[in-house]
Amino acid sequence: MADLPPFLEDQLEEVIRQRMLDRMPADLDKTEGSIPWDAISPVSIELVLASEWAKEVLRRAFVQTTFGDYLTYKADENGVRRRPAEYARTAGDDVLFVGDPGSPVPAGYLVTTESTEATPAKIYETLAAVTTGQNGEARVAVRAVEAGRIGNAPIGAIRHLTESLPGIKSVTNLAPVEGGVDEEDDETLRERVLEENRREEGDGNISDYVAWAKQIPGVGNVLVEPLWQGEGTVRVIILDLDGRPAPQPTIDAVQEHLDPGSRGIGEGLAPTGSRVTVHTATTTYISATIPGLVPEPGYTVEQARLNAETALNAYLFHVNPGGVIKIQEAAASVINAPGVDNMGDILLEGSRQDIYLEVNELAQLGSVDYP
C-alpha cells in the first residue's frame, strides 16, 4: 500500500496517550495510575482502533489494494463484472447408458465418478429424458451438479448410477466433461479492471475484442487476428485459464457474446459489419534431439532425462500462439534442469533454427531422442 497520510502514521496507544497528557496542565499528576492517566487510556485505545479502521477504509478504496466483495464493487464501478463459476458439461449427447431395449432414463437422473478416500465422487445430472433403443443404448448430455473446475472429468470417468434404473446396466462418458471454471479470483479480476482502465476505447479495436472475450468465464489469454479472411472479418483465438486450448462450450459462449453465427449484423458486442469467428489454439507437437546428455553426480540418466523433458515442455508451453520458439532458450531450459550437467547441441524438429508458431498454434513436446 502507498505511504499513509501523516495523521495515520505511528498511531500507537502510548503515543496517543502521551500526546493527550502533554496537553494537560503541567501541575497535574499524570503518572500511571493517576486519574488523568486512567481516564485517557481507554480513549487512546479507541483512537488506535479508529486509525486502523481508517487504514482499512483506504485499503478498500483502491483497485490495487481492495479484495473480495469490495473488489467486486470497484469492478462494477468500472463496468467490469466478476466472472461467475460455470458448470462443467458434455459438449453433446456424450454419456452412454447401456441396458435392455426400451429402458427409460429420466431427465435430472444423477450419475457419478468413482470415489476414493482422497477424492469424493463427482455428480452429474442428465439434461434430457432418453430411452434405450433396440441396440440397448441411449446417449444424453449431462451437467455437473456443482459449479467450478471440480466438475471437469476425462473420458470414462463417469461409471456409476446413483439409483438403480429398471433395465439400465451401466453408464460411461464417451467424451470429456469440460467447461467448468471457478469464480474469478481477485488477482485476475483486478488485472482485468486495470486493463479496462488503461485501454483506449474504440469501436471494435483489438483491445475491445480482448476485453469483450475475457468477460466470458473460463477465458484466459486472447489473441485477435483482424482482416483474417479479408475486410470485415476478425478471428478471435482464446485459451483457457491454464493457457490450454479452450473447451467447445467456452468457444461457443464467446462466439455468442461477440457475434452470434458470425453474421456480422451487430447482434453481439462486435460492431455491425464485422464478422467474427472464435477459435481456440491447436496443439503442435515438437520433436527434440538432445545429444550427449550427462547427468550431474547423484542423478541417474533416467532422472536427468525426465527433468530435461519436463523443463523443455514447460518452456514450450509458455510460448504464446504466434510466438517464436527460440533454440537458444530451449537449450537453456534443458541445461538448467535439475540433474543435467552437460549436453550437446539440441535440435528441435531436426534443426537448430528458431520455430515460428502460427497465431493459432500452441507447442508441446513430442518425441525425444538421446543420441
C-alpha positions as a printed NumPy array, in Angstrom:
array([[  0.   ,   0.   ,   0.   ],
       [  1.191,   3.558,  -0.701],
       [  2.546,   5.8  ,   2.069],
       [ -0.11 ,   6.61 ,   4.631],
       [ -1.198,  10.16 ,   5.405],
       [  0.861,  11.589,   8.278],
       [ -2.106,  11.565,  10.638],
       [ -2.339,   7.766,  10.323],
       [  1.356,   7.026,  10.861],
       [  2.735,   5.852,  14.216],
       [ -0.675,   5.841,  15.873],
       [  0.299,   3.694,  18.844],
       [ -1.579,   3.616,  22.135],
       [  1.301,   5.031,  24.157],
       [  1.988,   7.772,  21.592],
       [ -1.635,   8.908,  21.528],
       [ -1.914,   8.777,  25.326],
       [  1.249,  10.78 ,  25.822],
       [  0.116,  13.367,  23.273],
       [ -3.127,  13.91 ,  25.234],
       [ -1.315,  14.023,  28.592],
       [  1.085,  16.625,  27.243],
       [ -1.869,  18.906,  26.532],
       [ -2.961,  18.864,  30.195],
       [ -1.715,  21.387,  32.779],
       [  1.816,  20.651,  33.905],
       [  0.942,  20.754,  37.615],
       [ -1.402,  17.724,  37.335],
       [ -0.265,  14.278,  38.434],
       [ -0.145,  12.4  ,  35.113],
       [  1.795,   9.345,  36.204],
       [  0.496,   5.855,  35.506],
       [ -2.412,   5.096,  37.811],
       [ -3.383,   8.743,  38.266],
       [ -6.906,   9.92 ,  37.457],
       [ -5.856,  11.711,  34.186],
       [ -3.811,   8.683,  33.075],
       [ -6.623,   6.222,  33.843],
       [ -9.263,   8.442,  32.182],
       [ -7.312,   8.886,  28.965],
       [ -6.087,   5.294,  28.49 ],
       [ -9.426,   3.874,  27.192],
       [ -9.726,   6.81 ,  24.798],
       [ -6.244,   6.212,  23.406],
       [ -7.099,   2.563,  22.797],
       [-10.242,   3.54 ,  20.864],
       [ -8.282,   6.076,  18.813],
       [ -5.781,   3.367,  17.859],
       [ -8.69 ,   1.247,  16.643],
       [-10.102,   4.216,  14.743],
       [ -6.785,   4.738,  12.945],
       [ -6.695,   1.062,  11.981],
       [-10.254,   1.312,  10.671],
       [ -9.241,   4.356,   8.64 ],
       [ -6.35 ,   2.378,   7.134],
       [ -8.751,  -0.406,   6.167],
       [-11.11 ,   2.1  ,   4.556],
       [ -8.211,   3.357,   2.434],
       [ -7.202,  -0.203,   1.568],
       [-10.698,  -0.961,   0.313],
       [-10.931,   2.279,  -1.677],
       [ -8.468,   1.414,  -4.466],
       [ -8.499,  -1.35 ,  -7.073],
       [ -4.839,  -2.146,  -6.431],
       [ -5.383,  -2.979,  -2.738],
       [ -9.01 ,  -3.97 ,  -2.236],
       [-10.336,  -7.522,  -2.167],
       [-13.384,  -9.782,  -2.096],
       [-16.789,  -8.114,  -2.333],
       [-15.15 ,  -4.682,  -2.194],
       [-13.157,  -5.503,  -5.34 ],
       [-16.391,  -6.696,  -6.956],
       [-17.951,  -3.309,  -6.175],
       [-14.919,  -1.425,  -7.571],
       [-15.008,  -3.573, -10.691],
       [-18.711,  -2.805, -11.167],
       [-17.886,   0.905, -10.968],
       [-15.554,   0.38 , -13.927],
       [-18.034,  -1.673, -15.951],
       [-16.273,  -4.99 , -15.284],
       [-18.187,  -7.908, -13.779],
       [-16.569, -10.693, -11.776],
       [-16.912, -13.854, -13.864],
       [-19.101, -16.394, -12.072],
       [-18.368, -20.075, -11.614],
       [-19.558, -22.204, -14.533],
       [-20.869, -25.761, -14.587],
       [-18.928, -28.424, -16.482],
       [-20.964, -30.315, -19.062],
       [-20.575, -32.525, -22.087],
       [-20.425, -30.787, -25.442],
       [-23.138, -33.077, -26.835],
       [-25.   , -36.281, -26.05 ],
       [-21.806, -37.955, -24.911],
       [-22.896, -40.013, -21.891],
       [-23.804, -43.58 , -22.834],
       [-26.363, -45.676, -20.926],
       [-26.427, -49.393, -21.736],
       [-29.186, -51.811, -20.803],
       [-32.261, -53.578, -22.079],
       [-34.022, -52.096, -25.124],
       [-36.772, -49.642, -24.206],
       [-35.39 , -48.764, -20.752],
       [-36.038, -45.114, -19.798],
       [-33.575, -42.706, -18.15 ],
       [-35.336, -39.611, -16.742],
       [-34.118, -36.027, -17.03 ],
       [-32.265, -34.98 , -13.906],
       [-31.077, -38.512, -13.144],
       [-27.73 , -38.477, -11.275],
       [-24.59 , -40.356, -12.275],
       [-21.165, -40.209, -10.632],
       [-17.475, -40.822, -10.973],
       [-15.561, -43.236,  -8.743],
       [-14.959, -42.054,  -5.184],
       [-11.757, -42.667,  -3.233],
       [-10.523, -41.828,   0.247],
       [ -8.775, -38.771,  -1.163],
       [-11.316, -37.705,  -3.783],
       [-15.1  , -37.685,  -3.382],
       [-17.296, -38.697,  -6.305],
       [-18.297, -36.036,  -8.818],
       [-22.02 , -35.913,  -9.503],
       [-23.715, -35.126, -12.826],
       [-27.344, -34.812, -13.902],
       [-28.844, -35.788, -17.231],
       [-30.21 , -32.841, -19.198],
       [-32.977, -34.726, -21.018],
       [-35.041, -37.872, -20.748],
       [-33.916, -40.714, -23.046],
       [-34.87 , -44.318, -23.719],
       [-32.525, -47.07 , -24.858],
       [-33.035, -48.145, -28.446],
       [-33.135, -51.598, -29.992],
       [-29.372, -51.871, -29.503],
       [-29.824, -51.254, -25.772],
       [-28.037, -47.9  , -25.866],
       [-29.07 , -44.322, -25.184],
       [-26.947, -41.171, -25.236],
       [-27.601, -37.935, -23.387],
       [-25.837, -34.755, -22.281],
       [-25.01 , -34.221, -18.614],
       [-24.041, -31.271, -16.451],
       [-22.131, -31.204, -13.176],
       [-24.26 , -30.604, -10.107],
       [-21.545, -28.423,  -8.539],
       [-20.19 , -25.406, -10.397],
       [-16.453, -24.97 , -10.869],
       [-13.42 , -26.855, -12.103],
       [-14.291, -29.686,  -9.786],
       [-16.859, -30.854, -12.358],
       [-14.367, -31.355, -15.197],
       [-13.712, -35.033, -15.901],
       [-11.86 , -37.076, -18.554],
       [-13.309, -39.702, -20.866],
       [-14.57 , -42.757, -18.996],
       [-14.627, -41.117, -15.559],
       [-18.411, -41.424, -15.13 ],
       [-19.086, -45.023, -14.085],
       [-21.872, -45.275, -11.545],
       [-25.642, -44.98 , -11.295],
       [-26.804, -43.266,  -8.099],
       [-30.047, -45.238,  -8.005],
       [-30.995, -48.403,  -9.824],
       [-32.953, -47.88 , -13.02 ],
       [-35.002, -50.793, -14.352],
       [-33.197, -52.264, -17.349],
       [-30.142, -49.972, -17.15 ],
       [-26.882, -51.805, -16.507],
       [-24.033, -49.329, -16.99 ],
       [-23.085, -45.743, -17.787],
       [-19.958, -44.019, -19.062],
       [-18.948, -40.769, -20.716],
       [-17.556, -41.071, -24.246],
       [-16.143, -37.544, -24.245],
       [-14.688, -35.251, -21.56 ],
       [-16.928, -33.224, -19.291],
       [-15.488, -29.742, -19.749],
       [-16.092, -26.043, -19.281],
       [-16.285, -25.981, -15.502],
       [-14.499, -22.919, -14.109],
       [-14.279, -21.453, -10.628],
       [-15.49 , -17.972,  -9.799],
       [-12.931, -15.432, -10.974],
       [-10.255, -14.866,  -8.343],
       [ -9.288, -11.444,  -7.041],
       [ -5.974, -11.121,  -8.893],
       [ -7.456, -11.993, -12.29 ],
       [-10.369,  -9.599, -11.763],
       [ -8.016,  -6.878, -10.563],
       [ -5.883,  -7.237, -13.687],
       [ -8.958,  -7.017, -15.936],
       [-10.13 ,  -3.856, -14.185],
       [ -6.71 ,  -2.256, -14.597],
       [ -6.598,  -3.342, -18.245],
       [-10.031,  -1.818, -18.781],
       [ -8.882,   1.46 , -17.259],
       [ -5.746,   1.534, -19.407],
       [ -7.206,   0.549, -22.759],
       [ -8.281,   3.07 , -25.332],
       [-11.98 ,   2.966, -26.076],
       [-12.636,   2.047, -29.684],
       [-15.379,   0.874, -31.983],
       [-14.18 ,  -2.688, -32.185],
       [-10.393,  -2.29 , -31.988],
       [ -8.143,  -5.152, -30.897],
       [ -8.195,  -4.213, -27.215],
       [-12.011,  -4.14 , -27.335],
       [-12.153,  -7.728, -28.587],
       [ -9.703,  -8.857, -25.905],
       [-11.732,  -7.197, -23.151],
       [-15.052,  -8.49 , -24.527],
       [-13.81 , -12.077, -24.81 ],
       [-12.459, -12.014, -21.255],
       [-15.928, -11.195, -19.963],
       [-16.813, -14.869, -20.515],
       [-15.953, -17.281, -17.667],
       [-13.089, -19.635, -18.447],
       [-11.28 , -17.36 , -20.921],
       [ -7.605, -16.724, -20.26 ],
       [ -5.32 , -15.394, -22.978],
       [ -6.961, -13.818, -26.049],
       [ -5.38 , -13.19 , -29.456],
       [ -7.08 , -11.169, -32.173],
       [ -6.414, -11.547, -35.896],
       [ -8.016,  -8.636, -37.796],
       [ -8.663,  -8.933, -41.548],
       [ -8.485, -12.694, -41.069],
       [-10.211, -13.527, -44.354],
       [-10.347, -10.053, -45.8  ],
       [-12.009,  -6.799, -44.868],
       [-14.76 ,  -7.089, -42.296],
       [-13.562, -10.404, -40.836],
       [-11.982, -10.938, -37.431],
       [-10.686, -14.115, -35.847],
       [-10.516, -14.293, -32.06 ],
       [ -8.393, -17.079, -30.592],
       [ -8.966, -17.92 , -26.943],
       [ -7.159, -20.11 , -24.431],
       [ -8.461, -21.363, -21.106],
       [ -7.282, -20.07 , -17.733],
       [ -4.381, -22.55 , -17.73 ],
       [ -3.169, -21.484, -21.168],
       [ -4.534, -24.629, -22.806],
       [ -6.962, -24.928, -25.733],
       [-10.399, -23.762, -24.571],
       [-13.254, -26.323, -24.498],
       [-16.059, -26.066, -27.036],
       [-18.683, -24.668, -24.605],
       [-16.376, -21.72 , -23.854],
       [-15.705, -21.154, -27.562],
       [-19.445, -21.182, -28.245],
       [-20.117, -18.744, -25.39 ],
       [-17.538, -16.254, -26.673],
       [-18.889, -16.599, -30.215],
       [-22.422, -15.863, -28.994],
       [-21.136, -12.925, -26.944],
       [-19.247, -11.308, -29.819],
       [-21.139, -12.208, -32.99 ],
       [-23.755, -14.976, -32.934],
       [-23.428, -17.161, -36.012],
       [-20.609, -14.977, -37.427],
       [-23.27 , -12.96 , -39.236],
       [-21.741,  -9.544, -38.617],
       [-25.11 ,  -7.835, -38.094],
       [-24.429,  -6.384, -34.661],
       [-26.278,  -8.978, -32.581],
       [-23.314,  -9.261, -30.2  ],
       [-20.735,  -6.795, -28.945],
       [-18.851,  -6.719, -32.254],
       [-19.756,  -3.731, -34.425],
       [-22.127,  -4.177, -37.343],
       [-20.18 ,  -5.266, -40.421],
       [-17.555,  -7.234, -38.502],
       [-17.955, -10.982, -38.968],
       [-16.215, -12.609, -36.021],
       [-15.058, -16.228, -35.832],
       [-13.933, -17.61 , -32.484],
       [-11.404, -20.441, -32.429],
       [ -9.056, -21.929, -29.883],
       [ -5.458, -22.929, -30.463],
       [ -4.388, -26.27 , -31.854],
       [ -1.51 , -28.215, -30.297],
       [  1.636, -28.727, -32.363],
       [  3.997, -31.43 , -31.119],
       [  7.682, -30.512, -31.367],
       [ 10.238, -33.311, -31.563],
       [ 13.567, -32.807, -29.828],
       [ 17.025, -34.334, -30.093],
       [ 19.24 , -33.943, -27.009],
       [ 22.677, -35.421, -27.761],
       [ 25.298, -36.29 , -25.175],
       [ 23.161, -35.702, -22.089],
       [ 25.352, -36.099, -18.974],
       [ 23.665, -36.325, -15.55 ],
       [ 25.012, -34.496, -12.509],
       [ 26.508, -36.599,  -9.701],
       [ 23.722, -38.116,  -7.636],
       [ 21.282, -38.327, -10.564],
       [ 20.659, -41.283, -12.825],
       [ 20.433, -40.877, -16.584],
       [ 16.696, -41.562, -16.388],
       [ 16.176, -38.822, -13.775],
       [ 18.186, -36.313, -15.783],
       [ 16.239, -37.132, -18.943],
       [ 12.885, -36.806, -17.171],
       [ 13.853, -33.417, -15.707],
       [ 15.174, -32.25 , -19.074],
       [ 11.918, -33.138, -20.814],
       [  9.829, -31.508, -18.068],
       [ 11.829, -28.288, -18.335],
       [ 11.719, -28.227, -22.128],
       [  7.976, -28.864, -22.2  ],
       [  7.435, -26.057, -19.664],
       [  9.378, -23.674, -21.914],
       [  7.357, -24.666, -24.984],
       [  4.113, -24.269, -23.047],
       [  4.926, -20.654, -22.158],
       [  5.468, -19.618, -25.791],
       [  2.21 , -17.916, -26.764],
       [  0.428, -18.756, -30.014],
       [  2.029, -16.736, -32.767],
       [  5.278, -16.572, -30.797],
       [  8.773, -17.825, -31.525],
       [ 10.383, -20.942, -30.067],
       [ 13.996, -19.855, -29.751],
       [ 16.519, -22.645, -29.99 ],
       [ 18.897, -20.991, -27.504],
       [ 16.148, -20.548, -24.901],
       [ 15.08 , -24.153, -25.391],
       [ 18.673, -25.299, -24.86 ],
       [ 18.971, -23.119, -21.744],
       [ 15.84 , -24.667, -20.252],
       [ 17.383, -28.137, -20.611],
       [ 20.898, -27.341, -19.375],
       [ 19.415, -25.589, -16.305],
       [ 17.133, -28.501, -15.447],
       [ 17.885, -30.274, -12.151],
       [ 20.287, -33.152, -12.631],
       [ 21.576, -32.09 , -16.069],
       [ 25.331, -31.5  , -16.084],
       [ 26.067, -31.177, -19.793],
       [ 24.789, -31.905, -23.283],
       [ 25.481, -31.307, -26.953],
       [ 23.61 , -29.008, -29.358],
       [ 19.876, -29.53 , -29.023],
       [ 17.744, -29.895, -32.155],
       [ 14.048, -29.078, -32.492],
       [ 12.266, -30.701, -35.386],
       [ 15.734, -31.83 , -36.546],
       [ 17.071, -28.287, -36.862],
       [ 18.931, -25.569, -34.982],
       [ 16.568, -22.911, -36.352],
       [ 14.005, -20.981, -34.349],
       [ 10.415, -22.136, -34.872],
       [  7.7  , -19.581, -35.629],
       [  4.26 , -20.603, -34.417],
       [  1.074, -19.674, -36.205],
       [ -1.34 , -17.424, -34.366],
       [ -3.494, -20.453, -33.534],
       [ -0.667, -22.85 , -32.57 ],
       [  0.381, -23.979, -29.106],
       [  3.576, -26.004, -28.764],
       [  4.012, -29.18 , -26.75 ],
       [  6.934, -31.562, -26.516],
       [  6.618, -34.609, -28.723],
       [  9.164, -37.384, -29.165],
       [ 12.655, -37.003, -27.67 ],
       [ 15.8  , -38.749, -28.903],
       [ 19.08 , -39.064, -26.97 ],
       [ 21.806, -39.992, -29.48 ]])
